[in-house]
mmCIF file of C-alpha atoms and ligand atoms in Angstrom:
data_model
loop_
_atom_site.group_PDB
_atom_site.id
_atom_site.type_symbol
_atom_site.label_atom_id
_atom_site.label_comp_id
_atom_site.label_asym_id
_atom_site.label_seq_id
_atom_site.Cartn_x
_atom_site.Cartn_y
_atom_site.Cartn_z
ATOM 1 C CA MET A 1476 62.042 86.567 94.648
ATOM 2 C CA TYR A 1477 63.214 90.085 93.843
ATOM 3 C CA GLU A 1478 66.233 91.877 92.579
ATOM 4 C CA ILE A 1479 67.391 95.452 92.737
ATOM 5 C CA CYS A 1480 67.006 97.431 89.514
ATOM 6 C CA ALA A 1481 70.339 98.266 87.958
ATOM 7 C CA ALA A 1482 69.531 101.964 88.142
ATOM 8 C CA VAL A 1483 68.921 101.925 91.808
ATOM 9 C CA ARG A 1484 71.999 103.068 93.602
ATOM 10 C CA THR A 1485 72.209 106.663 92.552
ATOM 11 C CA ARG A 1486 70.191 109.259 94.419
ATOM 12 C CA PRO A 1487 67.551 108.265 97.013
ATOM 13 C CA SER A 1488 64.709 109.472 94.768
ATOM 14 C CA ASP A 1489 65.893 107.158 91.978
ATOM 15 C CA ARG A 1490 65.905 104.119 94.187
ATOM 16 C CA GLN A 1491 63.326 101.510 93.399
ATOM 17 C CA TRP A 1492 62.902 97.864 94.180
ATOM 18 C CA TYR A 1493 61.448 95.581 91.531
ATOM 19 C CA ASN A 1494 59.281 92.819 92.845
ATOM 20 C CA LYS A 1495 58.777 90.111 90.236
ATOM 21 C CA ALA A 1496 55.903 88.639 92.238
ATOM 22 C CA LEU A 1497 53.800 91.743 91.650
ATOM 23 C CA PRO A 1498 52.483 92.942 88.294
ATOM 24 C CA TYR A 1499 53.492 96.533 88.949
ATOM 25 C CA MET A 1500 56.468 98.366 90.422
ATOM 26 C CA SER A 1501 55.831 98.975 94.069
ATOM 27 C CA GLY A 1502 58.118 99.587 96.974
ATOM 28 C CA THR A 1503 58.873 97.219 99.829
ATOM 29 C CA LEU A 1504 58.373 97.966 103.500
ATOM 30 C CA PHE A 1505 61.473 96.626 105.262
ATOM 31 C CA VAL A 1506 61.086 96.012 108.999
ATOM 32 C CA VAL A 1507 64.655 96.487 110.166
ATOM 33 C CA ALA A 1508 66.007 95.429 113.575
ATOM 34 C CA THR A 1509 68.656 97.717 115.063
ATOM 35 C CA PRO A 1510 71.018 97.243 118.056
ATOM 36 C CA ILE A 1511 69.738 97.150 121.665
ATOM 37 C CA GLY A 1512 73.009 98.666 122.868
ATOM 38 C CA ASN A 1513 76.066 97.441 121.024
ATOM 39 C CA LEU A 1514 76.288 99.048 117.571
ATOM 40 C CA GLU A 1515 78.353 96.130 116.290
ATOM 41 C CA ASP A 1516 75.139 94.098 116.374
ATOM 42 C CA ILE A 1517 73.732 95.809 113.285
ATOM 43 C CA SER A 1518 73.880 93.432 110.348
ATOM 44 C CA PRO A 1519 75.539 94.256 107.013
ATOM 45 C CA ARG A 1520 72.169 93.661 105.354
ATOM 46 C CA ALA A 1521 70.398 96.093 107.701
ATOM 47 C CA LEU A 1522 73.007 98.739 106.882
ATOM 48 C CA ARG A 1523 72.666 98.163 103.137
ATOM 49 C CA ILE A 1524 68.909 98.436 103.264
ATOM 50 C CA LEU A 1525 68.990 101.583 105.424
ATOM 51 C CA ARG A 1526 71.355 103.045 102.818
ATOM 52 C CA GLU A 1527 69.328 102.002 99.768
ATOM 53 C CA VAL A 1528 65.701 102.730 100.693
ATOM 54 C CA GLY A 1529 64.152 106.077 99.833
ATOM 55 C CA LEU A 1530 62.948 106.801 103.364
ATOM 56 C CA ILE A 1531 63.412 105.568 106.921
ATOM 57 C CA ALA A 1532 60.347 105.710 109.178
ATOM 58 C CA ALA A 1533 61.830 105.967 112.680
ATOM 59 C CA GLU A 1534 60.276 105.961 116.142
ATOM 60 C CA ASP A 1535 62.579 108.856 117.046
ATOM 61 C CA THR A 1536 64.406 110.508 114.162
ATOM 62 C CA ARG A 1537 67.059 112.028 116.446
ATOM 63 C CA HIS A 1538 67.869 108.690 118.048
ATOM 64 C CA THR A 1539 68.025 106.912 114.670
ATOM 65 C CA GLY A 1540 70.000 109.871 113.297
ATOM 66 C CA ASN A 1541 72.846 108.979 115.683
ATOM 67 C CA LEU A 1542 72.910 105.402 114.395
ATOM 68 C CA LEU A 1543 72.817 106.548 110.772
ATOM 69 C CA SER A 1544 75.574 109.113 111.169
ATOM 70 C CA ARG A 1545 77.751 106.518 112.942
ATOM 71 C CA PHE A 1546 77.603 104.502 109.695
ATOM 72 C CA GLY A 1547 77.648 107.447 107.292
ATOM 73 C CA ILE A 1548 74.088 106.844 106.072
ATOM 74 C CA THR A 1549 72.311 109.897 104.692
ATOM 75 C CA THR A 1550 68.879 108.448 103.839
ATOM 76 C CA PRO A 1551 66.068 110.859 104.803
ATOM 77 C CA THR A 1552 64.053 109.985 107.904
ATOM 78 C CA THR A 1553 60.497 110.662 109.030
ATOM 79 C CA SER A 1554 59.023 110.075 112.461
ATOM 80 C CA LEU A 1555 56.561 107.252 113.059
ATOM 81 C CA HIS A 1556 55.615 106.784 116.693
ATOM 82 C CA GLU A 1557 52.608 105.625 118.680
ATOM 83 C CA HIS A 1558 50.982 109.086 118.577
ATOM 84 C CA ASN A 1559 51.159 109.686 114.797
ATOM 85 C CA GLU A 1560 51.214 106.159 113.383
ATOM 86 C CA HIS A 1561 47.498 106.089 112.549
ATOM 87 C CA ALA A 1562 47.546 109.502 110.901
ATOM 88 C CA LYS A 1563 50.754 108.897 108.981
ATOM 89 C CA SER A 1564 50.476 105.333 107.716
ATOM 90 C CA ALA A 1565 48.243 106.186 104.738
ATOM 91 C CA SER A 1566 50.788 108.591 103.237
ATOM 92 C CA LEU A 1567 53.613 106.075 103.754
ATOM 93 C CA VAL A 1568 51.538 103.383 102.055
ATOM 94 C CA GLY A 1569 50.985 105.865 99.205
ATOM 95 C CA ARG A 1570 54.730 106.278 98.813
ATOM 96 C CA LEU A 1571 55.220 102.506 98.825
ATOM 97 C CA GLU A 1572 52.527 102.136 96.172
ATOM 98 C CA ALA A 1573 54.291 104.784 94.100
ATOM 99 C CA GLY A 1574 57.411 102.627 94.066
ATOM 100 C CA GLU A 1575 59.490 103.968 96.936
ATOM 101 C CA SER A 1576 60.903 101.490 99.439
ATOM 102 C CA ILE A 1577 60.743 102.354 103.139
ATOM 103 C CA ALA A 1578 62.595 100.976 106.146
ATOM 104 C CA LEU A 1579 60.756 100.894 109.467
ATOM 105 C CA VAL A 1580 62.989 101.111 112.560
ATOM 106 C CA SER A 1581 62.414 101.671 116.267
ATOM 107 C CA ASP A 1582 64.770 103.132 118.860
ATOM 108 C CA ALA A 1583 66.247 99.714 119.590
ATOM 109 C CA GLY A 1584 65.719 96.108 118.661
ATOM 110 C CA THR A 1585 62.960 94.707 116.513
ATOM 111 C CA PRO A 1586 60.190 97.146 115.504
ATOM 112 C CA THR A 1587 56.643 96.329 116.685
ATOM 113 C CA LEU A 1588 57.808 94.259 119.676
ATOM 114 C CA ALA A 1589 56.654 96.584 122.465
ATOM 115 C CA ASP A 1590 57.324 99.259 119.834
ATOM 116 C CA PRO A 1591 55.312 101.109 117.162
ATOM 117 C CA GLY A 1592 54.866 99.963 113.570
ATOM 118 C CA THR A 1593 52.099 97.359 113.651
ATOM 119 C CA HIS A 1594 49.481 99.701 112.180
ATOM 120 C CA LEU A 1595 51.701 100.668 109.249
ATOM 121 C CA ILE A 1596 52.499 97.008 108.595
ATOM 122 C CA ARG A 1597 48.799 96.093 108.616
ATOM 123 C CA GLN A 1598 48.016 98.913 106.202
ATOM 124 C CA ALA A 1599 50.809 97.816 103.871
ATOM 125 C CA ILE A 1600 49.607 94.202 103.968
ATOM 126 C CA ALA A 1601 46.031 95.334 103.284
ATOM 127 C CA ALA A 1602 47.292 97.273 100.255
ATOM 128 C CA GLY A 1603 48.936 94.116 98.918
ATOM 129 C CA LEU A 1604 52.446 95.464 99.390
ATOM 130 C CA ARG A 1605 55.531 93.486 100.132
ATOM 131 C CA VAL A 1606 56.594 93.598 103.800
ATOM 132 C CA GLU A 1607 59.977 92.080 104.485
ATOM 133 C CA PRO A 1608 61.756 91.460 107.803
ATOM 134 C CA VAL A 1609 65.406 92.292 108.263
ATOM 135 C CA PRO A 1610 65.961 90.293 111.461
ATOM 136 C CA GLY A 1611 68.402 91.198 114.192
ATOM 137 C CA PRO A 1612 68.588 92.190 117.863
ATOM 138 C CA ASN A 1613 65.689 91.722 120.246
ATOM 139 C CA ALA A 1614 66.006 92.047 124.030
ATOM 140 C CA ALA A 1615 63.443 89.330 124.820
ATOM 141 C CA ILE A 1616 65.110 86.632 122.722
ATOM 142 C CA ALA A 1617 68.612 87.701 123.784
ATOM 143 C CA ALA A 1618 67.577 87.451 127.458
ATOM 144 C CA LEU A 1619 65.920 84.071 126.895
ATOM 145 C CA SER A 1620 68.963 82.714 125.081
ATOM 146 C CA VAL A 1621 71.227 83.204 128.126
ATOM 147 C CA SER A 1622 68.690 82.483 130.859
ATOM 148 C CA GLY A 1623 69.294 78.744 131.072
ATOM 149 C CA LEU A 1624 65.530 78.390 131.608
ATOM 150 C CA PRO A 1625 63.315 76.090 129.514
ATOM 151 C CA ASN A 1626 62.825 77.653 126.102
ATOM 152 C CA ASP A 1627 61.111 75.023 124.010
ATOM 153 C CA THR A 1628 57.899 76.963 124.512
ATOM 154 C CA PHE A 1629 57.560 80.401 126.057
ATOM 155 C CA THR A 1630 55.219 83.379 126.350
ATOM 156 C CA PHE A 1631 56.169 87.019 125.795
ATOM 157 C CA LEU A 1632 54.067 89.420 127.854
ATOM 158 C CA GLY A 1633 55.549 92.825 126.917
ATOM 159 C CA PHE A 1634 55.516 95.371 129.757
ATOM 160 C CA PRO A 1635 53.448 94.789 132.930
ATOM 161 C CA PRO A 1636 50.639 97.359 132.993
ATOM 162 C CA THR A 1637 50.871 100.219 135.481
ATOM 163 C CA ARG A 1638 47.204 100.422 136.555
ATOM 164 C CA SER A 1639 46.632 98.165 139.520
ATOM 165 C CA SER A 1640 43.491 96.445 138.184
ATOM 166 C CA ASP A 1641 45.263 95.675 134.890
ATOM 167 C CA ARG A 1642 48.311 94.493 136.805
ATOM 168 C CA ILE A 1643 46.260 91.954 138.772
ATOM 169 C CA LYS A 1644 44.929 90.502 135.500
ATOM 170 C CA TRP A 1645 48.384 90.544 133.917
ATOM 171 C CA PHE A 1646 49.986 88.704 136.861
ATOM 172 C CA GLU A 1647 47.145 86.190 136.823
ATOM 173 C CA GLU A 1648 47.871 85.502 133.146
ATOM 174 C CA LEU A 1649 51.530 85.051 134.019
ATOM 175 C CA ARG A 1650 50.754 82.775 136.987
ATOM 176 C CA THR A 1651 48.685 80.428 134.858
ATOM 177 C CA ALA A 1652 51.051 80.411 131.860
ATOM 178 C CA GLY A 1653 52.656 77.191 133.122
ATOM 179 C CA ARG A 1654 55.797 77.819 131.090
ATOM 180 C CA THR A 1655 58.665 80.260 130.692
ATOM 181 C CA VAL A 1656 57.490 83.865 130.475
ATOM 182 C CA ILE A 1657 59.508 86.850 129.255
ATOM 183 C CA PHE A 1658 58.652 90.461 129.982
ATOM 184 C CA TYR A 1659 60.150 93.949 129.883
ATOM 185 C CA GLU A 1660 60.297 96.323 132.820
ATOM 186 C CA SER A 1661 61.501 99.838 133.514
ATOM 187 C CA PRO A 1662 64.213 100.483 136.135
ATOM 188 C CA HIS A 1663 61.949 102.328 138.564
ATOM 189 C CA ARG A 1664 59.405 99.508 138.673
ATOM 190 C CA ILE A 1665 61.638 96.429 138.528
ATOM 191 C CA SER A 1666 61.822 95.846 142.314
ATOM 192 C CA ALA A 1667 58.084 96.285 142.836
ATOM 193 C CA THR A 1668 57.344 93.992 139.904
ATOM 194 C CA LEU A 1669 59.688 91.246 141.100
ATOM 195 C CA THR A 1670 58.158 91.465 144.577
ATOM 196 C CA GLN A 1671 54.655 91.201 143.145
ATOM 197 C CA LEU A 1672 55.833 88.306 141.002
ATOM 198 C CA TYR A 1673 57.116 86.530 144.119
ATOM 199 C CA GLU A 1674 53.796 87.108 145.867
ATOM 200 C CA THR A 1675 51.888 85.787 142.867
ATOM 201 C CA VAL A 1676 53.817 82.732 141.750
ATOM 202 C CA GLY A 1677 56.086 81.905 144.676
ATOM 203 C CA ASP A 1678 59.803 81.313 144.647
ATOM 204 C CA VAL A 1679 60.242 80.400 140.977
ATOM 205 C CA ARG A 1680 63.505 80.640 139.040
ATOM 206 C CA VAL A 1681 64.156 83.882 137.213
ATOM 207 C CA SER A 1682 66.871 85.373 135.072
ATOM 208 C CA VAL A 1683 67.021 89.160 135.111
ATOM 209 C CA ALA A 1684 69.007 90.617 132.217
ATOM 210 C CA ARG A 1685 70.141 94.208 132.596
ATOM 211 C CA GLU A 1686 71.768 96.369 129.917
ATOM 212 C CA LEU A 1687 72.293 93.481 127.496
ATOM 213 C CA THR A 1688 75.139 94.025 124.995
ATOM 214 C CA LYS A 1689 76.182 97.252 126.780
ATOM 215 C CA LYS A 1690 79.189 98.084 128.934
ATOM 216 C CA HIS A 1691 77.396 97.328 132.220
ATOM 217 C CA GLU A 1692 75.639 94.173 131.063
ATOM 218 C CA ASN A 1693 74.617 92.112 134.057
ATOM 219 C CA LEU A 1694 72.677 88.864 134.508
ATOM 220 C CA VAL A 1695 71.235 87.749 137.829
ATOM 221 C CA ARG A 1696 69.847 84.236 137.932
ATOM 222 C CA GLY A 1697 68.292 82.233 140.751
ATOM 223 C CA PRO A 1698 65.190 81.861 142.875
ATOM 224 C CA ILE A 1699 63.296 85.110 142.806
ATOM 225 C CA SER A 1700 63.685 85.523 146.598
ATOM 226 C CA SER A 1701 67.446 85.876 146.149
ATOM 227 C CA VAL A 1702 67.308 87.991 143.006
ATOM 228 C CA ILE A 1703 65.066 90.785 144.356
ATOM 229 C CA SER A 1704 67.705 92.243 146.684
ATOM 230 C CA GLU A 1705 70.426 92.075 144.011
ATOM 231 C CA VAL A 1706 68.370 94.058 141.547
ATOM 232 C CA GLN A 1707 67.163 96.663 144.034
ATOM 233 C CA GLY A 1708 68.385 100.152 143.194
ATOM 234 C CA SER A 1709 69.940 99.142 139.845
ATOM 235 C CA ARG A 1710 69.466 101.375 136.850
ATOM 236 C CA GLY A 1711 69.310 100.541 133.167
ATOM 237 C CA GLU A 1712 67.091 98.455 130.919
ATOM 238 C CA PHE A 1713 65.687 95.183 132.213
ATOM 239 C CA THR A 1714 64.279 92.060 130.640
ATOM 240 C CA VAL A 1715 62.974 89.349 132.949
ATOM 241 C CA VAL A 1716 62.689 85.647 132.131
ATOM 242 C CA VAL A 1717 60.638 83.553 134.586
ATOM 243 C CA ASP A 1718 60.241 79.812 134.758
ATOM 244 C CA VAL A 1719 56.622 79.761 135.864
ATOM 245 C CA GLY A 1720 56.369 76.045 135.171
ATOM 246 C CA HIS A 1721 58.563 74.891 138.053
ATOM 247 C CA LYS A 1722 58.902 75.936 141.690
ATOM 248 C CA THR A 1723 62.436 76.074 143.111
ATOM 249 C CA ASN A 1724 61.481 74.276 146.311
ATOM 250 C CA VAL A 1725 61.539 70.912 144.540
ATOM 251 C CA GLY A 1726 59.973 68.166 146.621
ATOM 252 C CA GLN A 1727 57.565 70.476 148.401
ATOM 253 C CA SER A 1728 54.031 69.917 147.298
ATOM 254 C CA ASP A 1729 52.291 72.861 145.685
ATOM 255 C CA THR A 1730 49.820 73.189 148.517
ATOM 256 C CA PRO A 1731 51.674 73.063 151.822
ATOM 257 C CA ASP A 1732 50.392 71.502 154.980
ATOM 258 C CA ARG A 1733 48.180 74.134 156.652
ATOM 259 C CA ALA A 1734 50.557 73.948 159.625
ATOM 260 C CA GLN A 1735 53.284 75.468 157.434
ATOM 261 C CA LEU A 1736 51.263 78.553 156.560
ATOM 262 C CA PRO A 1737 52.121 80.511 159.736
ATOM 263 C CA ASP A 1738 55.838 80.112 158.971
ATOM 264 C CA ILE A 1739 55.373 81.273 155.389
ATOM 265 C CA PHE A 1740 53.233 84.162 156.686
ATOM 266 C CA ARG A 1741 55.933 85.144 159.201
ATOM 267 C CA GLN A 1742 58.599 85.062 156.479
ATOM 268 C CA MET A 1743 56.556 87.332 154.259
ATOM 269 C CA THR A 1744 55.646 89.880 156.918
ATOM 270 C CA GLN A 1745 58.950 89.956 158.803
ATOM 271 C CA ASP A 1746 61.605 89.234 156.158
ATOM 272 C CA LYS A 1747 59.878 90.656 153.090
ATOM 273 C CA GLY A 1748 58.148 93.559 154.820
ATOM 274 C CA MET A 1749 54.666 92.763 153.495
ATOM 275 C CA THR A 1750 51.556 93.920 155.321
ATOM 276 C CA ARG A 1751 49.331 91.277 156.923
ATOM 277 C CA ARG A 1752 46.728 91.691 154.162
ATOM 278 C CA GLN A 1753 49.339 91.469 151.359
ATOM 279 C CA ALA A 1754 50.827 88.302 152.851
ATOM 280 C CA ILE A 1755 47.431 86.609 153.182
ATOM 281 C CA SER A 1756 46.549 87.423 149.555
ATOM 282 C CA ALA A 1757 49.974 86.317 148.338
ATOM 283 C CA ILE A 1758 49.704 82.955 150.131
ATOM 284 C CA ALA A 1759 46.156 82.478 148.861
ATOM 285 C CA ARG A 1760 47.169 83.210 145.264
ATOM 286 C CA ARG A 1761 50.275 81.093 145.424
ATOM 287 C CA TYR A 1762 48.540 77.988 146.761
ATOM 288 C CA GLY A 1763 45.149 78.390 145.118
ATOM 289 C CA LEU A 1764 43.354 78.981 148.456
ATOM 290 C CA SER A 1765 40.847 81.661 149.331
ATOM 291 C CA ASN A 1766 41.908 84.539 151.584
ATOM 292 C CA ASN A 1767 39.444 83.197 154.157
ATOM 293 C CA GLN A 1768 41.064 79.760 154.160
ATOM 294 C CA VAL A 1769 44.486 81.294 154.795
ATOM 295 C CA TYR A 1770 43.062 83.570 157.474
ATOM 296 C CA ALA A 1771 41.353 80.608 159.169
ATOM 297 C CA ALA A 1772 44.577 78.554 159.112
ATOM 298 C CA LEU A 1773 46.479 81.419 160.739
ATOM 299 C CA GLU A 1774 43.775 81.918 163.383
ATOM 300 C CA ASN A 1775 43.660 78.169 164.167
ATOM 301 C CA HIS A 1776 47.403 78.172 164.601
ATOM 302 C CA LYS A 1777 47.167 81.132 166.986
ATOM 303 C CA LYS A 1778 44.496 79.399 169.069
ATOM 304 C CA SER A 1779 46.408 76.129 169.255
ATOM 305 C CA ALA A 1780 49.531 77.989 170.374
ATOM 306 C CA ILE A 1781 47.701 79.544 173.405
HETATM 307 N N1 SAM B 119 61.680 96.387 120.354
HETATM 308 C C1 SAM B 119 62.654 96.217 121.396
HETATM 309 C C2 SAM B 119 63.276 94.833 121.264
HETATM 310 O O1 SAM B 119 63.192 94.237 120.199
HETATM 311 O O2 SAM B 119 63.867 94.343 122.218
HETATM 312 C C3 SAM B 119 62.064 96.456 122.747
HETATM 313 C C4 SAM B 119 61.515 97.842 122.906
HETATM 314 S S1 SAM B 119 60.806 98.157 124.457
HETATM 315 C C5 SAM B 119 60.114 99.749 124.192
HETATM 316 C C6 SAM B 119 62.191 98.577 125.436
HETATM 317 C C7 SAM B 119 62.370 97.602 126.603
HETATM 318 O O3 SAM B 119 63.106 96.464 126.138
HETATM 319 C C8 SAM B 119 63.211 98.177 127.717
HETATM 320 O O4 SAM B 119 62.432 98.948 128.624
HETATM 321 C C9 SAM B 119 63.744 96.927 128.369
HETATM 322 O O5 SAM B 119 62.762 96.341 129.201
HETATM 323 C C10 SAM B 119 63.975 96.017 127.146
HETATM 324 N N2 SAM B 119 65.361 96.226 126.668
HETATM 325 C C11 SAM B 119 65.748 96.975 125.625
HETATM 326 N N3 SAM B 119 67.086 96.946 125.510
HETATM 327 C C12 SAM B 119 67.546 96.168 126.501
HETATM 328 C C13 SAM B 119 68.832 95.765 126.912
HETATM 329 N N4 SAM B 119 69.928 96.199 126.286
HETATM 330 N N5 SAM B 119 68.945 94.942 127.979
HETATM 331 C C14 SAM B 119 67.842 94.505 128.631
HETATM 332 N N6 SAM B 119 66.597 94.849 128.291
HETATM 333 C C15 SAM B 119 66.439 95.689 127.241
#
C-alpha cells in the first residue's frame, strides 16, 4: 500500500512517507506498542518506525527517552498525555497533513488501551489521514494468553473505578458479563478489588498476573477465595482475568437451599472478616436475592435453632 521515499533516511526533517492511496503527500500516524517490562519485546518494525518518523508523541517523554536511548534512537519527542491531548492534537494533525510522520507511544504496551491517544487518532481519522498500528505488547492479552481461562470471547473492562457508586455499577457489569473478563488494577487496591469481586460474583476462577515479562513475574491461578490471600501485600503491576461464566463449586446450584445461607454467612463474617451488612449484600448479589430475603432466611434459621 505504501513505500518509503528513497530520500527518506537522512535527517528527521527530510523524512516523509508516501502513501499511494492518497492524492497528496501526507504523513502517517503510527500507533506503536512498546514493552510492558521486558525490552526484548520491542519488535524490529517498532524500532525502525521510531527511528524513521519525524516525531514521537509520548505519554511521558522521559520514560520513552529511556527506551529510545537504550536503542540509540534520537528522534525528537513531544508529550501527549490525558491532560494536553485535546489541546495538542490539532497541531500534530497539522504536522501529519504537512507530510511528517508521527509515532504515538504510551509508557508501556499498546497506546489507547487504558492509555491516552484516542483523541489524536480520531482527529487524524477525521482529517482523512492514514493511521497504522504497529502491534506488540499488551498486558491484558498477555495475561489472558496464560490464564488457562476460556478466551473464545471475553470482555476488557479497563481499571475498576475508584468512586464507590461507579464501582457498584462496574462490578454489576462484570457480574452480568457471563464470560471471561479482564481488568487492570493498581497494587494498593488489588486486595480490596478481589474481595469485592468475591462478594459480587462468588468463588469464580481467576488468574492474577503480576509484573508480566519482568524479573518478578508471578501468576496466581485458582478460585478467588484462595487467590486473595496470596496476592495480599504484593507490589507491582496487576492484570486480573476472571471466568465469570462458571462457578468453581461445580454441582452446586446457583441459588443454594435457604438452609445453607447461615453457613455461607458465617464463612463470610468469620473467615473473611466482612461486616454483617456486607455479608448480607454479598449473598444477595451473588444469588440474585434481595437483602430482605437473605435477612429473613438468617432470622428464620436463628428462630429454628432456639
Ligand atoms: N496500554 C497498556 C497495555 O497495553 O497493557 C496498559 C496501560 S495501563 C495505564 C497500566 C496497567 O496495565 C497497570 O496498572 C497494570 O494493571 C497493567 N499492566 C501493565 N504492565 C503490566 C505487567 N507487566 N504485568 C501485569 N500488568 C501490567
